[in-house]
PDB file of N, CA and C in Angstrom:
ATOM      1  N   MET A  25      -1.697   7.280  15.858  1.00 50.00           N
ATOM      2  CA  MET A  25      -2.059   8.600  15.410  1.00 50.00           C
ATOM      3  C   MET A  25      -2.402   9.444  16.638  1.00 50.00           C
ATOM      4  N   ASN A  26      -2.194  10.736  16.524  1.00 53.00           N
ATOM      5  CA  ASN A  26      -2.470  11.589  17.664  1.00 53.00           C
ATOM      6  C   ASN A  26      -3.972  11.762  17.866  1.00 53.00           C
ATOM      7  N   GLN A  27      -4.350  12.543  18.840  1.00 54.00           N
ATOM      8  CA  GLN A  27      -5.741  12.681  19.225  1.00 54.00           C
ATOM      9  C   GLN A  27      -6.512  13.727  18.411  1.00 54.00           C
ATOM     10  N   LEU A  28      -5.914  14.264  17.360  1.00 70.00           N
ATOM     11  CA  LEU A  28      -6.593  15.243  16.525  1.00 70.00           C
ATOM     12  C   LEU A  28      -7.867  14.628  15.950  1.00 70.00           C
ATOM     13  N   GLU A  29      -8.932  15.397  15.935  1.00 87.00           N
ATOM     14  CA  GLU A  29     -10.160  14.927  15.306  1.00 87.00           C
ATOM     15  C   GLU A  29     -10.066  15.214  13.815  1.00 87.00           C
ATOM     16  N   TYR A  30      -9.988  14.177  13.016  1.00 91.00           N
ATOM     17  CA  TYR A  30      -9.809  14.329  11.578  1.00 91.00           C
ATOM     18  C   TYR A  30     -11.157  14.603  10.911  1.00 91.00           C
ATOM     19  N   ILE A  31     -11.140  15.545   9.982  1.00 92.00           N
ATOM     20  CA  ILE A  31     -12.342  15.922   9.245  1.00 92.00           C
ATOM     21  C   ILE A  31     -12.063  15.736   7.764  1.00 92.00           C
ATOM     22  N   LYS A  32     -13.026  15.133   7.057  1.00 93.00           N
ATOM     23  CA  LYS A  32     -12.925  14.948   5.609  1.00 93.00           C
ATOM     24  C   LYS A  32     -13.001  16.302   4.932  1.00 93.00           C
ATOM     25  N   CYS A  33     -12.047  16.572   4.045  1.00 94.00           N
ATOM     26  CA  CYS A  33     -11.993  17.855   3.333  1.00 94.00           C
ATOM     27  C   CYS A  33     -12.180  17.619   1.838  1.00 94.00           C
ATOM     28  N   GLU A  34     -11.257  18.112   1.018  1.00 95.00           N
ATOM     29  CA  GLU A  34     -11.388  18.044  -0.434  1.00 95.00           C
ATOM     30  C   GLU A  34     -11.196  16.633  -0.979  1.00 95.00           C
ATOM     31  N   LYS A  35     -11.981  16.310  -2.009  1.00 96.00           N
ATOM     32  CA  LYS A  35     -11.821  15.027  -2.686  1.00 96.00           C
ATOM     33  C   LYS A  35     -10.518  15.034  -3.460  1.00 96.00           C
ATOM     34  N   ILE A  36      -9.702  14.000  -3.255  1.00 93.00           N
ATOM     35  CA  ILE A  36      -8.430  13.847  -3.966  1.00 93.00           C
ATOM     36  C   ILE A  36      -8.669  13.107  -5.276  1.00 93.00           C
ATOM     37  N   GLY A  37      -9.509  12.084  -5.219  1.00 95.00           N
ATOM     38  CA  GLY A  37      -9.793  11.266  -6.395  1.00 95.00           C
ATOM     39  C   GLY A  37     -10.378   9.939  -5.983  1.00 95.00           C
ATOM     40  N   LYS A  38     -10.244   8.956  -6.878  1.00 96.00           N
ATOM     41  CA  LYS A  38     -10.730   7.595  -6.630  1.00 96.00           C
ATOM     42  C   LYS A  38      -9.588   6.613  -6.861  1.00 96.00           C
ATOM     43  N   ILE A  39      -9.618   5.526  -6.108  1.00 94.00           N
ATOM     44  CA  ILE A  39      -8.663   4.446  -6.336  1.00 94.00           C
ATOM     45  C   ILE A  39      -8.982   3.818  -7.690  1.00 94.00           C
ATOM     46  N   ILE A  40      -7.976   3.704  -8.529  1.00 94.00           N
ATOM     47  CA  ILE A  40      -8.153   3.146  -9.868  1.00 94.00           C
ATOM     48  C   ILE A  40      -7.885   1.648  -9.877  1.00 94.00           C
ATOM     49  N   LYS A  41      -6.888   1.227  -9.074  1.00 91.00           N
ATOM     50  CA  LYS A  41      -6.467  -0.173  -9.137  1.00 91.00           C
ATOM     51  C   LYS A  41      -6.033  -0.667  -7.766  1.00 91.00           C
ATOM     52  N   THR A  42      -6.428  -1.888  -7.437  1.00 90.00           N
ATOM     53  CA  THR A  42      -5.942  -2.559  -6.238  1.00 90.00           C
ATOM     54  C   THR A  42      -4.900  -3.573  -6.680  1.00 90.00           C
ATOM     55  N   THR A  43      -3.712  -3.486  -6.090  1.00 86.00           N
ATOM     56  CA  THR A  43      -2.615  -4.364  -6.507  1.00 86.00           C
ATOM     57  C   THR A  43      -1.667  -4.642  -5.350  1.00 86.00           C
ATOM     58  N   ASN A  44      -0.998  -5.744  -5.397  1.00 83.00           N
ATOM     59  CA  ASN A  44       0.067  -6.061  -4.448  1.00 83.00           C
ATOM     60  C   ASN A  44       1.433  -6.046  -5.127  1.00 83.00           C
ATOM     61  N   SER A  45       1.444  -5.787  -6.429  1.00 78.00           N
ATOM     62  CA  SER A  45       2.670  -5.784  -7.211  1.00 78.00           C
ATOM     63  C   SER A  45       3.284  -4.389  -7.234  1.00 78.00           C
ATOM     64  N   SER A  46       4.535  -4.275  -6.823  1.00 73.00           N
ATOM     65  CA  SER A  46       5.207  -2.977  -6.850  1.00 73.00           C
ATOM     66  C   SER A  46       5.434  -2.497  -8.289  1.00 73.00           C
ATOM     67  N   LYS A  47       5.493  -3.409  -9.244  1.00 77.00           N
ATOM     68  CA  LYS A  47       5.673  -3.030 -10.649  1.00 77.00           C
ATOM     69  C   LYS A  47       4.430  -2.331 -11.192  1.00 77.00           C
ATOM     70  N   ASN A  48       3.252  -2.709 -10.703  1.00 72.00           N
ATOM     71  CA  ASN A  48       1.997  -2.143 -11.190  1.00 72.00           C
ATOM     72  C   ASN A  48       1.474  -1.025 -10.303  1.00 72.00           C
ATOM     73  N   PHE A  49       2.246  -0.608  -9.294  1.00 76.00           N
ATOM     74  CA  PHE A  49       1.794   0.396  -8.348  1.00 76.00           C
ATOM     75  C   PHE A  49       2.050   1.794  -8.911  1.00 76.00           C
ATOM     76  N   LYS A  50       0.980   2.536  -9.190  1.00 81.00           N
ATOM     77  CA  LYS A  50       1.072   3.891  -9.737  1.00 81.00           C
ATOM     78  C   LYS A  50       0.151   4.797  -8.932  1.00 81.00           C
ATOM     79  N   ASP A  51       0.082   6.081  -9.318  1.00 83.00           N
ATOM     80  CA  ASP A  51      -0.834   6.998  -8.657  1.00 83.00           C
ATOM     81  C   ASP A  51      -2.246   6.409  -8.651  1.00 83.00           C
ATOM     82  N   TYR A  52      -2.922   6.583  -7.545  1.00 87.00           N
ATOM     83  CA  TYR A  52      -4.287   6.100  -7.327  1.00 87.00           C
ATOM     84  C   TYR A  52      -4.388   4.582  -7.324  1.00 87.00           C
ATOM     85  N   SER A  53      -3.284   3.907  -7.024  1.00 86.00           N
ATOM     86  CA  SER A  53      -3.290   2.471  -6.770  1.00 86.00           C
ATOM     87  C   SER A  53      -3.297   2.271  -5.259  1.00 86.00           C
ATOM     88  N   ALA A  54      -3.783   1.130  -4.823  1.00 87.00           N
ATOM     89  CA  ALA A  54      -3.828   0.831  -3.389  1.00 87.00           C
ATOM     90  C   ALA A  54      -3.657  -0.656  -3.177  1.00 87.00           C
ATOM     91  N   THR A  55      -3.205  -1.000  -1.983  1.00 85.00           N
ATOM     92  CA  THR A  55      -3.098  -2.414  -1.631  1.00 85.00           C
ATOM     93  C   THR A  55      -4.291  -2.886  -0.810  1.00 85.00           C
ATOM     94  N   LYS A  56      -4.940  -1.989  -0.103  1.00 87.00           N
ATOM     95  CA  LYS A  56      -6.054  -2.364   0.777  1.00 87.00           C
ATOM     96  C   LYS A  56      -7.403  -1.830   0.308  1.00 87.00           C
ATOM     97  N   LEU A  57      -7.406  -0.694  -0.372  1.00 90.00           N
ATOM     98  CA  LEU A  57      -8.660  -0.078  -0.798  1.00 90.00           C
ATOM     99  C   LEU A  57      -9.066  -0.594  -2.164  1.00 90.00           C
ATOM    100  N   GLU A  58     -10.382  -0.804  -2.354  1.00 93.00           N
ATOM    101  CA  GLU A  58     -10.888  -1.327  -3.615  1.00 93.00           C
ATOM    102  C   GLU A  58     -10.977  -0.238  -4.677  1.00 93.00           C
ATOM    103  N   SER A  59     -10.914  -0.650  -5.930  1.00 94.00           N
ATOM    104  CA  SER A  59     -11.097   0.267  -7.044  1.00 94.00           C
ATOM    105  C   SER A  59     -12.426   0.991  -6.874  1.00 94.00           C
ATOM    106  N   GLY A  60     -12.419   2.289  -7.175  1.00 95.00           N
ATOM    107  CA  GLY A  60     -13.634   3.083  -7.058  1.00 95.00           C
ATOM    108  C   GLY A  60     -13.805   3.774  -5.716  1.00 95.00           C
ATOM    109  N   THR A  61     -12.972   3.425  -4.729  1.00 96.00           N
ATOM    110  CA  THR A  61     -13.060   4.054  -3.411  1.00 96.00           C
ATOM    111  C   THR A  61     -12.642   5.516  -3.518  1.00 96.00           C
ATOM    112  N   GLU A  62     -13.506   6.415  -3.062  1.00 96.00           N
ATOM    113  CA  GLU A  62     -13.172   7.834  -3.076  1.00 96.00           C
ATOM    114  C   GLU A  62     -12.264   8.161  -1.901  1.00 96.00           C
ATOM    115  N   ILE A  63     -11.249   9.000  -2.159  1.00 95.00           N
ATOM    116  CA  ILE A  63     -10.318   9.392  -1.106  1.00 95.00           C
ATOM    117  C   ILE A  63     -10.298  10.915  -0.973  1.00 95.00           C
ATOM    118  N   PHE A  64     -10.125  11.367   0.271  1.00 95.00           N
ATOM    119  CA  PHE A  64     -10.229  12.783   0.601  1.00 95.00           C
ATOM    120  C   PHE A  64      -9.048  13.222   1.450  1.00 95.00           C
ATOM    121  N   SER A  65      -8.693  14.508   1.337  1.00 93.00           N
ATOM    122  CA  SER A  65      -7.692  15.090   2.230  1.00 93.00           C
ATOM    123  C   SER A  65      -8.338  15.282   3.602  1.00 93.00           C
ATOM    124  N   THR A  66      -7.497  15.601   4.589  1.00 93.00           N
ATOM    125  CA  THR A  66      -7.996  15.825   5.946  1.00 93.00           C
ATOM    126  C   THR A  66      -7.628  17.233   6.407  1.00 93.00           C
ATOM    127  N   ASN A  67      -8.145  17.596   7.540  1.00 92.00           N
ATOM    128  CA  ASN A  67      -7.921  18.929   8.100  1.00 92.00           C
ATOM    129  C   ASN A  67      -6.548  19.107   8.734  1.00 92.00           C
ATOM    130  N   ASP A  68      -5.709  18.070   8.773  1.00 89.00           N
ATOM    131  CA  ASP A  68      -4.394  18.216   9.422  1.00 89.00           C
ATOM    132  C   ASP A  68      -3.308  18.689   8.451  1.00 89.00           C
ATOM    133  N   ASN A  69      -3.676  18.909   7.179  1.00 82.00           N
ATOM    134  CA  ASN A  69      -2.747  19.397   6.154  1.00 82.00           C
ATOM    135  C   ASN A  69      -1.550  18.474   5.930  1.00 82.00           C
ATOM    136  N   ASN A  70      -1.709  17.197   6.191  1.00 85.00           N
ATOM    137  CA  ASN A  70      -0.674  16.195   5.962  1.00 85.00           C
ATOM    138  C   ASN A  70      -1.077  15.401   4.727  1.00 85.00           C
ATOM    139  N   ILE A  71      -0.271  15.453   3.674  1.00 83.00           N
ATOM    140  CA  ILE A  71      -0.651  14.780   2.426  1.00 83.00           C
ATOM    141  C   ILE A  71      -0.695  13.259   2.557  1.00 83.00           C
ATOM    142  N   TYR A  72      -0.151  12.711   3.634  1.00 86.00           N
ATOM    143  CA  TYR A  72      -0.146  11.259   3.820  1.00 86.00           C
ATOM    144  C   TYR A  72      -1.307  10.768   4.678  1.00 86.00           C
ATOM    145  N   THR A  73      -2.090  11.672   5.228  1.00 91.00           N
ATOM    146  CA  THR A  73      -3.269  11.300   5.998  1.00 91.00           C
ATOM    147  C   THR A  73      -4.473  11.506   5.099  1.00 91.00           C
ATOM    148  N   ILE A  74      -5.221  10.436   4.845  1.00 92.00           N
ATOM    149  CA  ILE A  74      -6.379  10.525   3.970  1.00 92.00           C
ATOM    150  C   ILE A  74      -7.576   9.873   4.643  1.00 92.00           C
ATOM    151  N   ILE A  75      -8.738  10.234   4.161  1.00 94.00           N
ATOM    152  CA  ILE A  75      -9.969   9.579   4.592  1.00 94.00           C
ATOM    153  C   ILE A  75     -10.547   8.898   3.369  1.00 94.00           C
ATOM    154  N   ALA A  76     -10.843   7.618   3.509  1.00 95.00           N
ATOM    155  CA  ALA A  76     -11.469   6.850   2.439  1.00 95.00           C
ATOM    156  C   ALA A  76     -12.947   6.703   2.773  1.00 95.00           C
ATOM    157  N   ASP A  77     -13.783   6.881   1.771  1.00 94.00           N
ATOM    158  CA  ASP A  77     -15.224   6.699   1.947  1.00 94.00           C
ATOM    159  C   ASP A  77     -15.558   5.287   1.486  1.00 94.00           C
ATOM    160  N   ILE A  78     -15.801   4.405   2.449  1.00 93.00           N
ATOM    161  CA  ILE A  78     -16.074   2.999   2.159  1.00 93.00           C
ATOM    162  C   ILE A  78     -17.514   2.692   2.546  1.00 93.00           C
ATOM    163  N   ASN A  79     -18.363   2.530   1.528  1.00 91.00           N
ATOM    164  CA  ASN A  79     -19.780   2.254   1.742  1.00 91.00           C
ATOM    165  C   ASN A  79     -20.417   3.259   2.692  1.00 91.00           C
ATOM    166  N   GLY A  80     -20.082   4.548   2.509  1.00 91.00           N
ATOM    167  CA  GLY A  80     -20.658   5.601   3.327  1.00 91.00           C
ATOM    168  C   GLY A  80     -19.990   5.809   4.668  1.00 91.00           C
ATOM    169  N   GLN A  81     -19.016   4.977   4.988  1.00 93.00           N
ATOM    170  CA  GLN A  81     -18.292   5.109   6.253  1.00 93.00           C
ATOM    171  C   GLN A  81     -16.938   5.758   5.983  1.00 93.00           C
ATOM    172  N   GLN A  82     -16.562   6.712   6.825  1.00 93.00           N
ATOM    173  CA  GLN A  82     -15.281   7.389   6.683  1.00 93.00           C
ATOM    174  C   GLN A  82     -14.220   6.646   7.479  1.00 93.00           C
ATOM    175  N   VAL A  83     -13.152   6.222   6.774  1.00 93.00           N
ATOM    176  CA  VAL A  83     -12.076   5.458   7.399  1.00 93.00           C
ATOM    177  C   VAL A  83     -10.766   6.214   7.207  1.00 93.00           C
ATOM    178  N   LEU A  84     -10.059   6.446   8.298  1.00 93.00           N
ATOM    179  CA  LEU A  84      -8.792   7.178   8.265  1.00 93.00           C
ATOM    180  C   LEU A  84      -7.660   6.243   7.865  1.00 93.00           C
ATOM    181  N   TYR A  85      -6.822   6.680   6.930  1.00 90.00           N
ATOM    182  CA  TYR A  85      -5.667   5.908   6.471  1.00 90.00           C
ATOM    183  C   TYR A  85      -4.434   6.787   6.469  1.00 90.00           C
ATOM    184  N   MET A  86      -3.303   6.146   6.629  1.00 85.00           N
ATOM    185  CA  MET A  86      -2.014   6.793   6.396  1.00 85.00           C
ATOM    186  C   MET A  86      -1.520   6.261   5.061  1.00 85.00           C
ATOM    187  N   ALA A  87      -1.357   7.150   4.102  1.00 75.00           N
ATOM    188  CA  ALA A  87      -0.865   6.748   2.778  1.00 75.00           C
ATOM    189  C   ALA A  87       0.619   6.458   2.880  1.00 75.00           C
ATOM    190  N   LEU A  88       1.055   5.360   2.305  1.00 72.00           N
ATOM    191  CA  LEU A  88       2.472   4.991   2.284  1.00 72.00           C
ATOM    192  C   LEU A  88       2.960   5.036   0.858  1.00 72.00           C
ATOM    193  N   LEU A  89       4.082   5.670   0.659  1.00 68.00           N
ATOM    194  CA  LEU A  89       4.635   5.769  -0.685  1.00 68.00           C
ATOM    195  C   LEU A  89       5.428   4.528  -1.005  1.00 68.00           C
ATOM    196  N   GLU A  90       5.235   4.025  -2.194  1.00 59.00           N
ATOM    197  CA  GLU A  90       6.005   2.893  -2.683  1.00 59.00           C
ATOM    198  C   GLU A  90       7.194   3.445  -3.433  1.00 59.00           C
ATOM    199  N   GLY A  91       8.287   2.777  -3.356  1.00 55.00           N
ATOM    200  CA  GLY A  91       9.383   3.290  -4.146  1.00 55.00           C
ATOM    201  C   GLY A  91      10.641   2.721  -3.719  1.00 55.00           C
TER     202      GLY A  91
END
């Protein structure tokens, strides 16, 4: 990732389901983030860059589309 300082912006939602199955992968599903994890947009205006709030810690992720 580049050297941009990422800032947590608007809340996108919460992870509903953690799964490794591509058949069960839908919106708000994740392979690494636990159910209930809040996810936020960032200041770089890239819909694939998100910040996850994990136990009060902000963790930067690149969202990958399944398909």
